[in-house]
Amino acid sequence: VASIRKELVELGEPILLFGECHQDTLERLENIKAAKERASNTNESILAAAYGTPTGLDDLTLEKLEISLPAKPEQLIAFLRLQLKAWQVHDKDTDEEKRYTMAREHLARLIMRLQADNLPPDVMKNLTLLCRACLKRDFSAANLSYLNISIGNAAWPVGLTYTGIHERAQRERKSHEINTAHVLDDESTRQWLQSLKRLLTFIESQ
């Protein structure tokens, strides 16, 4: 019983549910562990597809990478992979290593969408502008492109303050050139958006 409770605590699960007997608790623990194993296997498959699939640009360095306008998906994939490689943290069990690992996992979803070439055109355009601006170290332009991607339908877009949203809304009432209302519509997208911002912060710090 003690070992079962210890495992549940480590998994962040309740030790005992109302009306639950010992056998019920044991079955619940086994179901939780099986679900986590399935999720882990799925995540490993996503990482392998996102970072293991050749692009034809894998031998390039950031200094030699060129991103056209409009960009090819493989150019943006190469940019993300190279920047993540530059960020790679080797000091284990640090906050920075955890941020890197999480960003790598979340950005795998973005890379897979690029591989499938199914990003909305306005998101693809602004992601391209963001990557090009980073290569030129024009971080005002890069952050503006990120803002254009992230504004979405959400009342509180990722990483924005109320003041920023208010100012952005005023600018958009004057110009209807940007339409990214579909972006923040699922948890996976919110995660890669947040990780893209963290990657941008890292690039700017270099």
PDB file of C-alpha atoms in Angstrom:
ATOM      1  CA  VAL A   1       0.000   0.000   0.000  1.00  0.00           C
ATOM      2  CA  ALA A   2       2.799   2.412   0.921  1.00  0.00           C
ATOM      3  CA  SER A   3       4.588   1.845  -2.402  1.00  0.00           C
ATOM      4  CA  ILE A   4       1.373   2.447  -4.347  1.00  0.00           C
ATOM      5  CA  ARG A   5       0.754   5.704  -2.503  1.00  0.00           C
ATOM      6  CA  LYS A   6       4.349   6.780  -3.088  1.00  0.00           C
ATOM      7  CA  GLU A   7       4.029   6.195  -6.841  1.00  0.00           C
ATOM      8  CA  LEU A   8       0.754   8.142  -6.975  1.00  0.00           C
ATOM      9  CA  VAL A   9       2.333  11.064  -5.147  1.00  0.00           C
ATOM     10  CA  GLU A  10       5.316  11.034  -7.524  1.00  0.00           C
ATOM     11  CA  LEU A  11       2.903  11.068 -10.463  1.00  0.00           C
ATOM     12  CA  GLY A  12       0.989  13.997  -8.964  1.00  0.00           C
ATOM     13  CA  GLU A  13      -2.155  11.929  -8.512  1.00  0.00           C
ATOM     14  CA  PRO A  14      -4.514  11.682  -5.497  1.00  0.00           C
ATOM     15  CA  ILE A  15      -3.561   8.953  -3.050  1.00  0.00           C
ATOM     16  CA  LEU A  16      -7.159   7.838  -2.657  1.00  0.00           C
ATOM     17  CA  LEU A  17     -10.412   8.686  -4.405  1.00  0.00           C
ATOM     18  CA  PHE A  18     -13.767   8.665  -2.622  1.00  0.00           C
ATOM     19  CA  GLY A  19     -15.176   5.150  -2.356  1.00  0.00           C
ATOM     20  CA  GLU A  20     -12.026   3.595  -3.789  1.00  0.00           C
ATOM     21  CA  CYS A  21     -10.826   0.231  -2.456  1.00  0.00           C
ATOM     22  CA  HIS A  22      -7.249  -1.074  -2.609  1.00  0.00           C
ATOM     23  CA  GLN A  23      -7.872  -2.932  -5.886  1.00  0.00           C
ATOM     24  CA  ASP A  24      -9.437   0.174  -7.432  1.00  0.00           C
ATOM     25  CA  THR A  25      -6.403   2.241  -6.446  1.00  0.00           C
ATOM     26  CA  LEU A  26      -4.032  -0.349  -7.902  1.00  0.00           C
ATOM     27  CA  GLU A  27      -5.967  -0.451 -11.198  1.00  0.00           C
ATOM     28  CA  ARG A  28      -6.030   3.349 -11.354  1.00  0.00           C
ATOM     29  CA  LEU A  29      -2.258   3.465 -10.860  1.00  0.00           C
ATOM     30  CA  GLU A  30      -1.684   0.908 -13.619  1.00  0.00           C
ATOM     31  CA  ASN A  31      -3.953   2.848 -16.004  1.00  0.00           C
ATOM     32  CA  ILE A  32      -2.121   6.098 -15.247  1.00  0.00           C
ATOM     33  CA  LYS A  33       1.274   4.479 -15.853  1.00  0.00           C
ATOM     34  CA  ALA A  34       0.080   2.897 -19.110  1.00  0.00           C
ATOM     35  CA  ALA A  35      -1.297   6.239 -20.331  1.00  0.00           C
ATOM     36  CA  LYS A  36       1.959   8.001 -19.504  1.00  0.00           C
ATOM     37  CA  GLU A  37       3.963   5.332 -21.318  1.00  0.00           C
ATOM     38  CA  ARG A  38       1.779   5.724 -24.422  1.00  0.00           C
ATOM     39  CA  ALA A  39       2.212   9.500 -24.259  1.00  0.00           C
ATOM     40  CA  SER A  40       5.973   9.091 -23.861  1.00  0.00           C
ATOM     41  CA  ASN A  41       6.168   6.781 -26.871  1.00  0.00           C
ATOM     42  CA  THR A  42       4.122   9.232 -28.932  1.00  0.00           C
ATOM     43  CA  ASN A  43       6.357  12.109 -27.864  1.00  0.00           C
ATOM     44  CA  GLU A  44       9.493  10.171 -28.807  1.00  0.00           C
ATOM     45  CA  SER A  45       7.999   9.478 -32.249  1.00  0.00           C
ATOM     46  CA  ILE A  46       7.240  13.170 -32.738  1.00  0.00           C
ATOM     47  CA  LEU A  47      10.771  14.179 -31.699  1.00  0.00           C
ATOM     48  CA  ALA A  48      12.296  11.598 -34.028  1.00  0.00           C
ATOM     49  CA  ALA A  49      10.189  12.831 -36.958  1.00  0.00           C
ATOM     50  CA  ALA A  50      10.793  16.510 -36.223  1.00  0.00           C
ATOM     51  CA  TYR A  51      14.545  16.342 -35.659  1.00  0.00           C
ATOM     52  CA  GLY A  52      15.564  13.224 -37.551  1.00  0.00           C
ATOM     53  CA  THR A  53      13.990  13.812 -40.963  1.00  0.00           C
ATOM     54  CA  PRO A  54      16.567  15.228 -43.433  1.00  0.00           C
ATOM     55  CA  THR A  55      15.869  18.628 -44.982  1.00  0.00           C
ATOM     56  CA  GLY A  56      18.724  18.869 -47.460  1.00  0.00           C
ATOM     57  CA  LEU A  57      20.058  21.818 -45.463  1.00  0.00           C
ATOM     58  CA  ASP A  58      21.352  19.898 -42.467  1.00  0.00           C
ATOM     59  CA  ASP A  59      25.027  20.584 -43.214  1.00  0.00           C
ATOM     60  CA  LEU A  60      24.587  24.363 -43.190  1.00  0.00           C
ATOM     61  CA  THR A  61      25.560  26.680 -40.359  1.00  0.00           C
ATOM     62  CA  LEU A  62      23.502  29.670 -39.240  1.00  0.00           C
ATOM     63  CA  GLU A  63      26.033  31.922 -40.968  1.00  0.00           C
ATOM     64  CA  LYS A  64      25.440  30.177 -44.311  1.00  0.00           C
ATOM     65  CA  LEU A  65      21.695  29.641 -43.987  1.00  0.00           C
ATOM     66  CA  GLU A  66      19.595  31.802 -46.277  1.00  0.00           C
ATOM     67  CA  ILE A  67      15.837  32.217 -45.948  1.00  0.00           C
ATOM     68  CA  SER A  68      14.018  33.345 -49.059  1.00  0.00           C
ATOM     69  CA  LEU A  69      10.810  35.370 -49.171  1.00  0.00           C
ATOM     70  CA  PRO A  70       8.534  33.538 -49.423  1.00  0.00           C
ATOM     71  CA  ALA A  71      10.457  30.881 -47.540  1.00  0.00           C
ATOM     72  CA  LYS A  72      10.574  27.175 -48.176  1.00  0.00           C
ATOM     73  CA  PRO A  73       9.457  25.103 -45.151  1.00  0.00           C
ATOM     74  CA  GLU A  74      12.815  23.324 -45.011  1.00  0.00           C
ATOM     75  CA  GLN A  75      14.590  26.681 -44.580  1.00  0.00           C
ATOM     76  CA  LEU A  76      12.539  27.480 -41.478  1.00  0.00           C
ATOM     77  CA  ILE A  77      13.003  23.945 -40.159  1.00  0.00           C
ATOM     78  CA  ALA A  78      16.766  24.297 -40.596  1.00  0.00           C
ATOM     79  CA  PHE A  79      16.683  27.644 -38.782  1.00  0.00           C
ATOM     80  CA  LEU A  80      14.782  26.219 -35.801  1.00  0.00           C
ATOM     81  CA  ARG A  81      17.006  23.148 -35.568  1.00  0.00           C
ATOM     82  CA  LEU A  82      20.211  25.182 -35.750  1.00  0.00           C
ATOM     83  CA  GLN A  83      19.050  27.671 -33.133  1.00  0.00           C
ATOM     84  CA  LEU A  84      17.964  24.885 -30.802  1.00  0.00           C
ATOM     85  CA  LYS A  85      21.344  23.225 -31.301  1.00  0.00           C
ATOM     86  CA  ALA A  86      23.031  26.501 -30.354  1.00  0.00           C
ATOM     87  CA  TRP A  87      20.842  26.695 -27.258  1.00  0.00           C
ATOM     88  CA  GLN A  88      21.377  23.089 -26.228  1.00  0.00           C
ATOM     89  CA  VAL A  89      22.091  22.965 -22.510  1.00  0.00           C
ATOM     90  CA  HIS A  90      24.477  20.334 -21.208  1.00  0.00           C
ATOM     91  CA  ASP A  91      24.183  21.138 -17.509  1.00  0.00           C
ATOM     92  CA  LYS A  92      21.528  18.706 -16.341  1.00  0.00           C
ATOM     93  CA  ASP A  93      18.911  19.427 -13.677  1.00  0.00           C
ATOM     94  CA  THR A  94      19.072  23.192 -14.141  1.00  0.00           C
ATOM     95  CA  ASP A  95      16.160  25.530 -14.864  1.00  0.00           C
ATOM     96  CA  GLU A  96      17.749  26.481 -18.181  1.00  0.00           C
ATOM     97  CA  GLU A  97      18.066  22.828 -19.192  1.00  0.00           C
ATOM     98  CA  LYS A  98      14.404  22.274 -18.359  1.00  0.00           C
ATOM     99  CA  ARG A  99      13.378  25.310 -20.426  1.00  0.00           C
ATOM    100  CA  TYR A 100      15.467  24.072 -23.349  1.00  0.00           C
ATOM    101  CA  THR A 101      14.070  20.538 -23.172  1.00  0.00           C
ATOM    102  CA  MET A 102      10.492  21.790 -23.004  1.00  0.00           C
ATOM    103  CA  ALA A 103      11.034  24.212 -25.881  1.00  0.00           C
ATOM    104  CA  ARG A 104      12.564  21.460 -28.018  1.00  0.00           C
ATOM    105  CA  GLU A 105       9.591  19.203 -27.352  1.00  0.00           C
ATOM    106  CA  HIS A 106       6.990  21.878 -28.048  1.00  0.00           C
ATOM    107  CA  LEU A 107       8.696  23.242 -31.169  1.00  0.00           C
ATOM    108  CA  ALA A 108       8.695  19.716 -32.604  1.00  0.00           C
ATOM    109  CA  ARG A 109       4.964  20.269 -33.211  1.00  0.00           C
ATOM    110  CA  LEU A 110       5.689  23.417 -35.196  1.00  0.00           C
ATOM    111  CA  ILE A 111       8.399  21.652 -37.187  1.00  0.00           C
ATOM    112  CA  MET A 112       5.988  18.834 -38.045  1.00  0.00           C
ATOM    113  CA  ARG A 113       3.478  21.368 -39.346  1.00  0.00           C
ATOM    114  CA  LEU A 114       6.222  22.876 -41.468  1.00  0.00           C
ATOM    115  CA  GLN A 115       7.113  19.413 -42.741  1.00  0.00           C
ATOM    116  CA  ALA A 116       3.479  18.902 -43.714  1.00  0.00           C
ATOM    117  CA  ASP A 117       3.406  22.419 -45.206  1.00  0.00           C
ATOM    118  CA  ASN A 118       0.070  23.159 -43.535  1.00  0.00           C
ATOM    119  CA  LEU A 119       0.684  26.365 -41.602  1.00  0.00           C
ATOM    120  CA  PRO A 120      -1.820  29.127 -42.432  1.00  0.00           C
ATOM    121  CA  PRO A 121      -0.320  31.541 -45.001  1.00  0.00           C
ATOM    122  CA  ASP A 122      -0.214  34.530 -42.626  1.00  0.00           C
ATOM    123  CA  VAL A 123       1.507  32.471 -39.922  1.00  0.00           C
ATOM    124  CA  MET A 124       4.007  31.155 -42.471  1.00  0.00           C
ATOM    125  CA  LYS A 125       4.668  34.707 -43.658  1.00  0.00           C
ATOM    126  CA  ASN A 126       5.264  36.113 -40.171  1.00  0.00           C
ATOM    127  CA  LEU A 127       7.343  33.117 -39.088  1.00  0.00           C
ATOM    128  CA  THR A 128       9.483  33.702 -42.172  1.00  0.00           C
ATOM    129  CA  LEU A 129       9.873  37.383 -41.309  1.00  0.00           C
ATOM    130  CA  LEU A 130      10.775  36.458 -37.726  1.00  0.00           C
ATOM    131  CA  CYS A 131      13.490  34.026 -38.812  1.00  0.00           C
ATOM    132  CA  ARG A 132      14.919  36.428 -41.394  1.00  0.00           C
ATOM    133  CA  ALA A 133      14.980  39.230 -38.820  1.00  0.00           C
ATOM    134  CA  CYS A 134      16.833  37.006 -36.336  1.00  0.00           C
ATOM    135  CA  LEU A 135      19.493  36.204 -38.913  1.00  0.00           C
ATOM    136  CA  LYS A 136      19.954  39.959 -39.386  1.00  0.00           C
ATOM    137  CA  ARG A 137      19.789  40.458 -35.592  1.00  0.00           C
ATOM    138  CA  ASP A 138      16.926  42.891 -36.064  1.00  0.00           C
ATOM    139  CA  PHE A 139      15.066  41.930 -32.916  1.00  0.00           C
ATOM    140  CA  SER A 140      12.539  44.767 -33.052  1.00  0.00           C
ATOM    141  CA  ALA A 141      11.296  43.309 -36.334  1.00  0.00           C
ATOM    142  CA  ALA A 142      11.535  39.754 -34.986  1.00  0.00           C
ATOM    143  CA  ASN A 143       9.442  40.574 -31.926  1.00  0.00           C
ATOM    144  CA  LEU A 144       6.874  42.395 -34.063  1.00  0.00           C
ATOM    145  CA  SER A 145       6.556  39.309 -36.278  1.00  0.00           C
ATOM    146  CA  TYR A 146       6.116  37.168 -33.172  1.00  0.00           C
ATOM    147  CA  LEU A 147       3.407  39.543 -31.985  1.00  0.00           C
ATOM    148  CA  ASN A 148       1.662  39.273 -35.345  1.00  0.00           C
ATOM    149  CA  ILE A 149       1.657  35.476 -35.022  1.00  0.00           C
ATOM    150  CA  SER A 150       0.523  35.358 -31.413  1.00  0.00           C
ATOM    151  CA  ILE A 151      -2.220  37.991 -31.258  1.00  0.00           C
ATOM    152  CA  GLY A 152      -5.009  35.556 -32.218  1.00  0.00           C
ATOM    153  CA  ASN A 153      -8.499  35.446 -30.828  1.00  0.00           C
ATOM    154  CA  ALA A 154      -7.392  35.007 -27.230  1.00  0.00           C
ATOM    155  CA  ALA A 155      -8.130  37.824 -24.826  1.00  0.00           C
ATOM    156  CA  TRP A 156      -4.678  37.412 -23.270  1.00  0.00           C
ATOM    157  CA  PRO A 157      -2.217  36.192 -25.929  1.00  0.00           C
ATOM    158  CA  VAL A 158       0.929  34.424 -24.792  1.00  0.00           C
ATOM    159  CA  GLY A 159       3.518  36.770 -23.286  1.00  0.00           C
ATOM    160  CA  LEU A 160       1.572  39.998 -23.783  1.00  0.00           C
ATOM    161  CA  THR A 161       0.540  42.582 -21.224  1.00  0.00           C
ATOM    162  CA  TYR A 162      -2.784  44.381 -21.214  1.00  0.00           C
ATOM    163  CA  THR A 163      -1.039  47.567 -22.370  1.00  0.00           C
ATOM    164  CA  GLY A 164       0.552  45.728 -25.271  1.00  0.00           C
ATOM    165  CA  ILE A 165      -2.773  44.253 -26.306  1.00  0.00           C
ATOM    166  CA  HIS A 166      -4.482  47.650 -26.096  1.00  0.00           C
ATOM    167  CA  GLU A 167      -1.807  49.306 -28.213  1.00  0.00           C
ATOM    168  CA  ARG A 168      -1.894  46.448 -30.687  1.00  0.00           C
ATOM    169  CA  ALA A 169      -5.675  46.668 -30.971  1.00  0.00           C
ATOM    170  CA  GLN A 170      -5.433  50.398 -31.737  1.00  0.00           C
ATOM    171  CA  ARG A 171      -2.938  49.748 -34.510  1.00  0.00           C
ATOM    172  CA  GLU A 172      -5.043  46.974 -36.010  1.00  0.00           C
ATOM    173  CA  ARG A 173      -8.139  49.176 -36.131  1.00  0.00           C
ATOM    174  CA  LYS A 174      -6.120  51.442 -38.413  1.00  0.00           C
ATOM    175  CA  SER A 175      -4.860  48.633 -40.620  1.00  0.00           C
ATOM    176  CA  HIS A 176      -6.520  45.319 -41.518  1.00  0.00           C
ATOM    177  CA  GLU A 177      -3.519  43.822 -43.264  1.00  0.00           C
ATOM    178  CA  ILE A 178      -2.898  41.117 -40.670  1.00  0.00           C
ATOM    179  CA  ASN A 179      -5.352  38.341 -39.919  1.00  0.00           C
ATOM    180  CA  THR A 180      -4.115  35.750 -37.445  1.00  0.00           C
ATOM    181  CA  ALA A 181      -7.342  35.164 -35.542  1.00  0.00           C
ATOM    182  CA  HIS A 182      -7.089  31.383 -35.838  1.00  0.00           C
ATOM    183  CA  VAL A 183      -3.724  30.869 -34.149  1.00  0.00           C
ATOM    184  CA  LEU A 184      -4.313  30.374 -30.435  1.00  0.00           C
ATOM    185  CA  ASP A 185      -7.019  27.755 -30.852  1.00  0.00           C
ATOM    186  CA  ASP A 186      -5.439  24.686 -29.232  1.00  0.00           C
ATOM    187  CA  GLU A 187      -3.043  23.778 -26.443  1.00  0.00           C
ATOM    188  CA  SER A 188      -0.345  22.431 -28.778  1.00  0.00           C
ATOM    189  CA  THR A 189      -0.216  25.744 -30.640  1.00  0.00           C
ATOM    190  CA  ARG A 190      -0.071  27.731 -27.416  1.00  0.00           C
ATOM    191  CA  GLN A 191       2.842  25.583 -26.302  1.00  0.00           C
ATOM    192  CA  TRP A 192       4.940  26.046 -29.432  1.00  0.00           C
ATOM    193  CA  LEU A 193       4.157  29.758 -29.455  1.00  0.00           C
ATOM    194  CA  GLN A 194       5.451  30.095 -25.913  1.00  0.00           C
ATOM    195  CA  SER A 195       8.529  28.046 -26.790  1.00  0.00           C
ATOM    196  CA  LEU A 196       9.126  30.136 -29.902  1.00  0.00           C
ATOM    197  CA  LYS A 197       9.196  33.200 -27.662  1.00  0.00           C
ATOM    198  CA  ARG A 198      11.717  31.514 -25.350  1.00  0.00           C
ATOM    199  CA  LEU A 199      13.880  30.607 -28.331  1.00  0.00           C
ATOM    200  CA  LEU A 200      13.679  34.192 -29.561  1.00  0.00           C
ATOM    201  CA  THR A 201      14.763  35.413 -26.122  1.00  0.00           C
ATOM    202  CA  PHE A 202      17.758  33.059 -26.237  1.00  0.00           C
ATOM    203  CA  ILE A 203      18.772  34.197 -29.732  1.00  0.00           C
ATOM    204  CA  GLU A 204      18.566  37.827 -28.669  1.00  0.00           C
ATOM    205  CA  SER A 205      20.814  37.142 -25.680  1.00  0.00           C
ATOM    206  CA  GLN A 206      23.632  35.762 -27.841  1.00  0.00           C
TER     207      GLN A 206
END
